[in-house]
C-alpha cells in the first residue's frame, strides 16, 4: 500500500462511514457491503475500517434507536449487515501466520451486544493469535469450560449493559478458581468500563481496553511481561 | 449531581435485594394503580431497574447509575414514560423497597434511591 493510498484512505474514512450508514438506513445492504469490499480492495487496512467505519457507525445506530429515530428492526438490520460485511473479510483476516498465543473472546451471560468483542477477536486473529470467539450471551459455565480446555493466554469479556456486571463478576471468580485459571489474564471491555475509571479492578479483572486496538496493546504488554 | 462515589453494598444486602425483586415490582404496580397492560410494562421496567441497582451497588458506582438514568430519561419518553411518570414510579419504588428491605435498609441504599429519584425529578421539572 502506498503512503498516498493510506493517507487518502484515512481521510476518506469518516465520509465512508457516513455513506455506509446511509446505505444501511436505506435498506441497501448490498451497496453497503460493496462499499466495504471496494475500500479494502483499494488498500484501506481492515483494522482502520473496523475502528473508523464499523465502530462509529454501530455507535450511531445505537444512538439513533435510543432517540427513537430508527426502529428496533432497523437497528438489527444494520448490525446484521455489519456482521455479514465482517464475515466477508474473514478470508483476509484468517490468513495471518500463527504465533502460538491463544485468546478466548466472549460476551458475558445474557449480553447480546456482540459486535465489539467480535472486533476484538478479529484484531487478535489479524495479529496471529489463535482466537476462540464464543459470541453473544455465553453461559458462565460454558465460558469456564472453554477456558479449562483451551487454556488461553487471554480471556476477553465484553459487557455493554451495566445490568450484566454481576454476571461478569461471577465469571471472573469462576475462572480464578480453575487450577489452570492462573495462567489466563482476564481483560474486560464495553461501555461501563469506558465510563468508569478503575471499574475493571472492582470486577476483579487484570485489565481493560476501550477498543480492539487498545485490547491488543494490553495483551502485548502481558505477553512481554510473562516472557520477561 | 455528577458521578460522585457511592458506597458498594455488602454482598448480603445484594442477595436480599435480589430476593425481593419480584415482590417489590408487584407491589409498585399495585400502588401505582395501573391498568393490566400498563402494569406489565411498568413491572418489567421496575425489574430492570432493580437489577441495574444491584449491578451498580455491587461495584459502588455513581457514574454508572447516572449513565443508566440519563439513558432512561432519553429513551423512555419514546416508550410512553415521560420523566414526570418515571420520577413518580421511582418514588413509589423507593417507598416499597424501604418497606420490603426494612431490616437491611441503610444510608448507602437510600443514597442510590435518592440519586435516581433526584435525576428523574430534575428532568421532570426541566420539562415544566
Tab-separated table of C-alpha atoms in Angstrom:
chain	number	residue	atom	x	y	z
A	1	UNK	CA	0.000	0.000	0.000
A	2	UNK	CA	1.437	3.382	-0.928
A	3	UNK	CA	1.522	6.272	1.506
A	4	UNK	CA	-0.855	8.227	-0.747
A	5	UNK	CA	-3.426	5.454	-0.694
A	6	UNK	CA	-3.032	5.162	3.047
A	7	UNK	CA	-3.396	8.913	3.535
A	8	UNK	CA	-6.378	9.078	1.231
A	9	UNK	CA	-7.851	6.067	2.941
A	10	UNK	CA	-7.502	7.715	6.340
A	11	UNK	CA	-9.026	10.962	5.108
A	12	UNK	CA	-11.924	9.205	3.450
A	13	UNK	CA	-12.972	7.019	6.316
A	14	UNK	CA	-15.302	9.481	8.061
A	15	UNK	CA	-17.074	10.126	4.774
A	16	UNK	CA	-17.114	6.420	4.055
A	17	UNK	CA	-18.734	5.820	7.438
A	18	UNK	CA	-21.457	8.357	6.616
A	19	UNK	CA	-22.154	6.711	3.269
A	20	UNK	CA	-22.095	3.222	4.759
A	21	UNK	CA	-24.634	4.243	7.425
A	22	UNK	CA	-26.823	5.994	4.886
A	23	UNK	CA	-26.926	2.893	2.704
A	24	UNK	CA	-27.822	0.679	5.641
A	25	UNK	CA	-30.578	3.034	6.785
A	26	UNK	CA	-31.905	2.991	3.211
A	27	UNK	CA	-32.021	-0.797	3.454
A	28	UNK	CA	-29.333	-1.184	0.816
A	29	UNK	CA	-27.143	-3.857	2.323
A	30	UNK	CA	-25.682	-4.971	-0.993
A	31	UNK	CA	-24.407	-1.435	-1.775
A	32	UNK	CA	-23.073	-1.004	1.751
A	33	UNK	CA	-21.115	-4.243	1.653
A	34	UNK	CA	-19.852	-3.344	-1.821
A	35	UNK	CA	-18.517	-0.117	-0.334
A	36	UNK	CA	-16.619	-2.107	2.296
A	37	UNK	CA	-15.151	-4.597	-0.136
A	38	UNK	CA	-14.110	-1.866	-2.613
A	39	UNK	CA	-12.375	0.129	0.106
A	40	UNK	CA	-10.458	-2.890	1.382
A	41	UNK	CA	-9.574	-3.814	-2.187
A	42	UNK	CA	-8.188	-0.279	-2.664
A	43	UNK	CA	-5.896	-0.827	0.306
A	44	UNK	CA	-7.725	0.620	3.312
A	45	UNK	CA	-6.411	-1.518	6.190
A	46	UNK	CA	-9.075	-3.747	7.707
A	47	UNK	CA	-8.240	-2.589	11.225
A	48	UNK	CA	-8.731	1.040	10.169
A	49	UNK	CA	-12.032	0.108	8.632
A	50	UNK	CA	-13.163	-1.598	11.809
A	51	UNK	CA	-12.173	1.336	14.048
A	52	UNK	CA	-13.244	4.211	11.822
A	53	UNK	CA	-16.243	2.850	9.962
A	54	UNK	CA	-17.853	-0.161	11.650
A	55	UNK	CA	-17.355	1.034	15.228
A	56	UNK	CA	-18.611	4.628	14.859
A	57	UNK	CA	-21.477	3.510	12.624
A	58	UNK	CA	-22.625	0.987	15.215
A	59	UNK	CA	-22.457	3.638	17.957
A	60	UNK	CA	-24.563	5.940	15.799
A	61	UNK	CA	-27.072	3.199	15.084
A	62	UNK	CA	-27.456	2.681	18.854
A	63	UNK	CA	-27.931	6.401	19.428
A	64	UNK	CA	-30.498	6.656	16.645
A	65	UNK	CA	-32.543	3.883	18.266
A	66	UNK	CA	-32.208	5.453	21.703
A	67	UNK	CA	-33.667	8.689	20.328
A	68	UNK	CA	-36.397	6.806	18.507
A	69	UNK	CA	-35.119	7.883	15.093
A	70	UNK	CA	-34.948	4.272	13.898
A	71	UNK	CA	-36.835	1.137	14.903
A	72	UNK	CA	-35.504	-1.986	16.597
A	73	UNK	CA	-35.835	-3.744	13.233
A	74	UNK	CA	-33.632	-1.135	11.527
A	75	UNK	CA	-31.088	-1.392	14.318
A	76	UNK	CA	-30.963	-5.169	13.926
A	77	UNK	CA	-30.731	-4.859	10.136
A	78	UNK	CA	-27.707	-2.538	10.366
A	79	UNK	CA	-25.973	-4.779	12.890
A	80	UNK	CA	-26.616	-7.921	10.863
A	81	UNK	CA	-25.294	-6.218	7.725
A	82	UNK	CA	-22.105	-5.187	9.518
A	83	UNK	CA	-21.664	-8.737	10.814
A	84	UNK	CA	-22.056	-10.002	7.256
A	85	UNK	CA	-19.507	-7.469	5.991
A	86	UNK	CA	-17.062	-8.572	8.691
A	87	UNK	CA	-17.599	-12.225	7.779
A	88	UNK	CA	-16.840	-11.421	4.147
A	89	UNK	CA	-13.485	-10.029	5.228
A	90	UNK	CA	-12.531	-13.270	7.012
A	91	UNK	CA	-10.611	-14.801	4.111
A	92	UNK	CA	-8.192	-11.867	4.559
A	93	UNK	CA	-8.301	-11.884	8.351
A	94	UNK	CA	-7.621	-15.592	8.792
A	95	UNK	CA	-4.508	-15.734	6.622
A	96	UNK	CA	-2.159	-14.337	9.277
A	97	UNK	CA	0.600	-16.757	10.368
A	98	UNK	CA	0.023	-18.014	13.914
A	99	UNK	CA	2.136	-17.027	16.903
A	100	UNK	CA	1.013	-19.765	19.278
A	101	UNK	CA	-0.792	-17.330	21.557
A	102	UNK	CA	-4.416	-18.102	22.373
A	103	UNK	CA	-7.352	-15.869	23.133
A	104	UNK	CA	-10.950	-16.588	24.095
A	105	UNK	CA	-13.420	-13.762	23.408
A	106	UNK	CA	-16.983	-13.741	24.654
A	107	UNK	CA	-19.944	-11.734	25.836
A	108	UNK	CA	-20.995	-12.353	29.386
A	109	UNK	CA	-24.173	-14.353	30.029
A	110	UNK	CA	-27.334	-12.531	28.773
A	111	UNK	CA	-25.299	-9.843	26.986
A	112	UNK	CA	-26.483	-9.643	23.390
A	113	UNK	CA	-24.233	-6.876	22.032
A	114	UNK	CA	-21.520	-8.955	20.438
A	115	UNK	CA	-20.082	-6.743	17.730
A	116	UNK	CA	-17.457	-5.109	19.950
A	117	UNK	CA	-15.954	-8.338	21.237
A	118	UNK	CA	-16.136	-9.803	17.743
A	119	UNK	CA	-13.996	-6.901	16.530
A	120	UNK	CA	-11.575	-7.547	19.379
A	121	UNK	CA	-11.318	-11.234	18.445
A	122	UNK	CA	-10.720	-10.316	14.803
A	123	UNK	CA	-7.906	-7.912	15.775
A	124	UNK	CA	-6.234	-10.699	17.754
A	125	UNK	CA	-6.679	-13.066	14.814
A	126	UNK	CA	-5.055	-10.500	12.498
A	127	UNK	CA	-2.088	-10.350	14.896
A	128	UNK	CA	-1.630	-14.108	14.643
A	129	UNK	CA	-3.400	-15.188	17.813
A	130	UNK	CA	-5.414	-18.380	17.764
A	131	UNK	CA	-8.833	-16.992	18.691
A	132	UNK	CA	-11.840	-18.793	20.135
A	133	UNK	CA	-14.744	-16.440	19.648
A	134	UNK	CA	-17.820	-17.557	21.608
A	135	UNK	CA	-20.244	-14.766	20.693
A	136	UNK	CA	-23.234	-13.288	22.488
A	137	UNK	CA	-24.708	-14.378	25.836
A	138	UNK	CA	-22.479	-17.326	26.607
A	139	UNK	CA	-23.436	-19.122	29.842
A	140	UNK	CA	-20.827	-18.713	32.576
A	141	UNK	CA	-20.199	-22.443	32.908
A	142	UNK	CA	-19.599	-22.749	29.147
A	143	UNK	CA	-17.015	-19.977	29.210
A	144	UNK	CA	-15.297	-21.588	32.203
A	145	UNK	CA	-15.288	-24.946	30.446
A	146	UNK	CA	-13.761	-23.350	27.337
A	147	UNK	CA	-11.039	-21.693	29.408
A	148	UNK	CA	-10.336	-25.047	31.079
A	149	UNK	CA	-9.983	-26.796	27.718
A	150	UNK	CA	-8.279	-24.091	25.648
A	151	UNK	CA	-6.036	-22.660	28.390
A	152	UNK	CA	-5.890	-19.259	26.675
A	153	UNK	CA	-3.325	-16.582	27.390
A	154	UNK	CA	-6.131	-14.019	27.403
A	155	UNK	CA	-9.838	-14.228	28.163
A	156	UNK	CA	-11.536	-11.087	26.811
A	157	UNK	CA	-15.052	-10.480	28.107
A	158	UNK	CA	-17.487	-7.860	26.912
A	159	UNK	CA	-20.262	-6.181	28.886
A	160	UNK	CA	-22.224	-3.451	27.136
A	161	UNK	CA	-25.159	-3.163	29.502
A	162	UNK	CA	-24.427	-2.299	33.138
A	163	UNK	CA	-27.011	-4.745	34.435
A	164	UNK	CA	-24.731	-7.620	33.382
A	165	UNK	CA	-21.824	-6.651	35.647
A	166	UNK	CA	-22.771	-9.179	38.377
A	167	UNK	CA	-22.607	-11.989	35.786
A	168	UNK	CA	-19.148	-10.767	34.812
A	169	UNK	CA	-18.015	-10.808	38.440
A	170	UNK	CA	-19.318	-14.373	38.777
A	171	UNK	CA	-17.418	-15.376	35.650
A	172	UNK	CA	-14.160	-13.810	36.832
A	173	UNK	CA	-14.461	-15.599	40.194
A	174	UNK	CA	-15.189	-18.924	38.482
A	175	UNK	CA	-12.195	-18.646	36.130
A	176	UNK	CA	-9.905	-17.728	39.034
A	177	UNK	CA	-10.964	-20.917	40.794
A	178	UNK	CA	-9.779	-23.138	37.929
A	179	UNK	CA	-6.450	-24.832	38.637
A	180	UNK	CA	-5.339	-23.567	35.205
A	181	UNK	CA	-7.035	-20.193	35.728
A	182	UNK	CA	-3.891	-18.510	36.960
A	183	UNK	CA	-2.210	-18.542	33.565
A	184	UNK	CA	-5.130	-16.756	31.862
A	185	UNK	CA	-5.232	-12.985	32.022
A	186	UNK	CA	-8.744	-11.589	32.096
A	187	UNK	CA	-9.447	-8.469	30.052
A	188	UNK	CA	-12.777	-6.656	30.168
A	189	UNK	CA	-14.345	-4.043	27.952
A	190	UNK	CA	-17.578	-2.358	26.976
A	191	UNK	CA	-19.475	0.806	27.742
A	192	UNK	CA	-19.383	0.644	31.577
A	193	UNK	CA	-15.580	0.383	31.524
A	194	UNK	CA	-15.267	3.290	29.107
A	195	UNK	CA	-17.282	5.417	31.516
A	196	UNK	CA	-15.960	4.453	34.911
A	197	UNK	CA	-12.248	4.566	35.753
A	198	UNK	CA	-10.912	1.523	37.607
A	199	UNK	CA	-14.144	-0.401	37.249
A	200	UNK	CA	-12.060	-3.226	35.780
A	201	UNK	CA	-10.275	-3.595	39.126
A	202	UNK	CA	-13.541	-3.650	41.046
A	203	UNK	CA	-14.839	-6.551	38.939
A	204	UNK	CA	-11.616	-8.477	39.551
A	205	UNK	CA	-10.143	-8.336	36.022
A	206	UNK	CA	-6.452	-7.994	35.155
A	207	UNK	CA	-7.026	-5.096	32.766
A	208	UNK	CA	-9.358	-3.415	30.343
A	209	UNK	CA	-9.378	-1.805	26.942
A	210	UNK	CA	-11.531	0.845	25.322
A	211	UNK	CA	-11.432	-0.733	21.870
A	212	UNK	CA	-9.914	-3.518	19.807
A	213	UNK	CA	-6.648	-1.671	19.223
A	214	UNK	CA	-6.283	-0.999	22.946
A	215	UNK	CA	-7.038	-4.649	23.695
A	216	UNK	CA	-4.129	-5.722	21.507
A	217	UNK	CA	-1.806	-3.253	23.244
A	218	UNK	CA	-2.756	-4.540	26.696
A	219	UNK	CA	-2.355	-8.170	25.606
A	220	UNK	CA	1.053	-7.409	24.080
A	221	UNK	CA	2.202	-5.924	27.409
A	222	UNK	CA	1.024	-9.019	29.257
A	223	UNK	CA	2.813	-11.312	26.811
A	224	UNK	CA	6.034	-9.277	27.112
A	225	UNK	CA	5.655	-9.325	30.895
A	226	UNK	CA	5.259	-13.088	31.089
A	227	UNK	CA	8.171	-13.651	28.707
A	228	UNK	CA	10.490	-11.439	30.771
B	1	UNK	CA	-25.160	15.694	40.769
B	2	UNK	CA	-22.357	14.122	38.796
B	3	UNK	CA	-20.707	10.803	39.267
B	4	UNK	CA	-19.738	11.198	42.897
B	5	UNK	CA	-18.811	7.989	44.653
B	6	UNK	CA	-21.429	5.711	46.093
B	7	UNK	CA	-20.645	3.066	48.641
B	8	UNK	CA	-20.797	-0.536	47.413
B	9	UNK	CA	-23.475	-2.502	49.230
B	10	UNK	CA	-22.453	-5.589	51.211
B	11	UNK	CA	-22.977	-8.950	49.494
B	12	UNK	CA	-25.740	-9.981	51.912
B	13	UNK	CA	-27.715	-6.821	51.114
B	14	UNK	CA	-27.348	-7.508	47.376
B	15	UNK	CA	-28.613	-11.049	47.882
B	16	UNK	CA	-31.546	-9.689	49.863
B	17	UNK	CA	-32.275	-7.129	47.145
B	18	UNK	CA	-32.359	-9.862	44.521
B	19	UNK	CA	-34.673	-11.969	46.661
B	20	UNK	CA	-37.318	-9.214	46.996
B	21	UNK	CA	-37.193	-8.156	43.329
B	22	UNK	CA	-40.439	-9.822	42.219
B	23	UNK	CA	-42.407	-8.817	45.325
B	24	UNK	CA	-41.247	-5.212	45.079
B	25	UNK	CA	-42.123	-4.958	41.400
B	26	UNK	CA	-45.607	-6.402	42.001
B	27	UNK	CA	-46.259	-4.029	44.922
B	28	UNK	CA	-45.100	-0.996	42.942
B	29	UNK	CA	-47.594	-1.811	40.190
B	30	UNK	CA	-50.427	-2.219	42.704
B	31	UNK	CA	-49.561	1.004	44.497
B	32	UNK	CA	-49.470	2.947	41.236
B	33	UNK	CA	-52.976	1.643	40.431
B	34	UNK	CA	-52.152	0.860	36.801
B	35	UNK	CA	-54.210	-0.992	34.206
B	36	UNK	CA	-53.128	-4.535	33.350
B	37	UNK	CA	-51.201	-3.582	30.208
B	38	UNK	CA	-49.548	-0.506	31.730
B	39	UNK	CA	-48.834	-2.582	34.831
B	40	UNK	CA	-46.972	-5.213	32.810
B	41	UNK	CA	-44.796	-2.575	31.180
B	42	UNK	CA	-44.005	-0.837	34.464
B	43	UNK	CA	-43.336	-4.153	36.189
B	44	UNK	CA	-40.759	-5.049	33.513
B	45	UNK	CA	-39.190	-1.608	33.980
B	46	UNK	CA	-39.075	-1.952	37.768
B	47	UNK	CA	-37.469	-5.402	37.500
B	48	UNK	CA	-34.828	-3.993	35.163
B	49	UNK	CA	-34.272	-1.012	37.466
B	50	UNK	CA	-33.754	-3.309	40.432
B	51	UNK	CA	-31.259	-5.458	38.531
B	52	UNK	CA	-29.451	-2.288	37.458
B	53	UNK	CA	-29.441	-1.084	41.061
B	54	UNK	CA	-27.924	-4.382	42.196
B	55	UNK	CA	-25.259	-4.127	39.481
B	56	UNK	CA	-24.163	-0.577	40.277
B	57	UNK	CA	-24.384	-1.194	44.027
B	58	UNK	CA	-22.155	-4.283	43.689
B	59	UNK	CA	-19.338	-2.049	42.430
B	60	UNK	CA	-20.407	1.193	44.168
B	61	UNK	CA	-20.565	3.334	41.084
B	62	UNK	CA	-22.353	6.668	40.815
B	63	UNK	CA	-21.124	7.255	37.275
B	64	UNK	CA	-22.829	4.106	36.012
B	65	UNK	CA	-26.022	4.845	37.923
B	66	UNK	CA	-26.210	8.308	36.400
B	67	UNK	CA	-25.430	6.955	32.934
B	68	UNK	CA	-28.295	4.491	33.237
B	69	UNK	CA	-30.631	7.240	34.402
B	70	UNK	CA	-29.611	9.506	31.527
B	71	UNK	CA	-30.235	6.630	29.134
B	72	UNK	CA	-33.670	6.005	30.648
B	73	UNK	CA	-34.615	9.690	30.565
B	74	UNK	CA	-33.563	9.848	26.912
B	75	UNK	CA	-35.247	6.641	25.768
B	76	UNK	CA	-38.340	6.083	27.942
B	77	UNK	CA	-40.347	9.111	26.746
B	78	UNK	CA	-40.413	7.375	23.339
B	79	UNK	CA	-41.921	4.341	25.044
B	80	UNK	CA	-44.665	6.401	26.692
B	81	UNK	CA	-42.920	7.071	30.012
B	82	UNK	CA	-42.058	10.787	30.361
B	83	UNK	CA	-39.710	11.990	33.145
B	84	UNK	CA	-42.619	13.000	35.421
B	85	UNK	CA	-44.026	9.472	35.302
B	86	UNK	CA	-40.578	7.948	35.748
B	87	UNK	CA	-39.967	10.151	38.790
B	88	UNK	CA	-43.291	9.065	40.316
B	89	UNK	CA	-42.565	5.389	39.610
B	90	UNK	CA	-39.145	5.674	41.212
B	91	UNK	CA	-40.560	7.430	44.277
B	92	UNK	CA	-43.015	4.575	44.772
B	93	UNK	CA	-40.221	2.075	44.148
B	94	UNK	CA	-38.187	3.722	46.908
B	95	UNK	CA	-41.147	3.541	49.305
B	96	UNK	CA	-41.810	-0.124	48.621
B	97	UNK	CA	-38.137	-1.021	48.704
B	98	UNK	CA	-37.777	0.665	52.054
B	99	UNK	CA	-40.653	-1.386	53.443
B	100	UNK	CA	-39.502	-4.685	51.993
B	101	UNK	CA	-35.870	-4.126	52.951
B	102	UNK	CA	-36.656	-2.573	56.345
B	103	UNK	CA	-34.217	-4.770	58.273
B	104	UNK	CA	-31.427	-4.202	55.732
B	105	UNK	CA	-32.093	-0.539	54.914
B	106	UNK	CA	-29.088	1.732	55.137
B	107	UNK	CA	-27.910	5.199	54.264
B	108	UNK	CA	-25.953	3.674	51.387
B	109	UNK	CA	-29.025	2.063	49.846
B	110	UNK	CA	-31.010	5.245	50.420
B	111	UNK	CA	-28.361	7.250	48.564
B	112	UNK	CA	-28.806	5.157	45.397
B	113	UNK	CA	-32.574	5.717	45.502
B	114	UNK	CA	-32.181	9.427	46.243
B	115	UNK	CA	-29.927	9.857	43.249
B	116	UNK	CA	-32.275	8.054	40.863
B	117	UNK	CA	-35.345	9.940	42.051
B	118	UNK	CA	-33.408	13.220	42.048
B	119	UNK	CA	-32.322	12.864	38.427
B	120	UNK	CA	-35.817	11.950	37.270
B	121	UNK	CA	-37.356	14.786	39.279
B	122	UNK	CA	-34.825	17.248	37.863
B	123	UNK	CA	-35.670	16.158	34.291
B	124	UNK	CA	-39.403	16.396	35.040
B	125	UNK	CA	-39.010	19.921	36.457
B	126	UNK	CA	-36.966	20.957	33.431
B	127	UNK	CA	-39.866	19.894	31.239
B	128	UNK	CA	-42.082	22.324	33.107
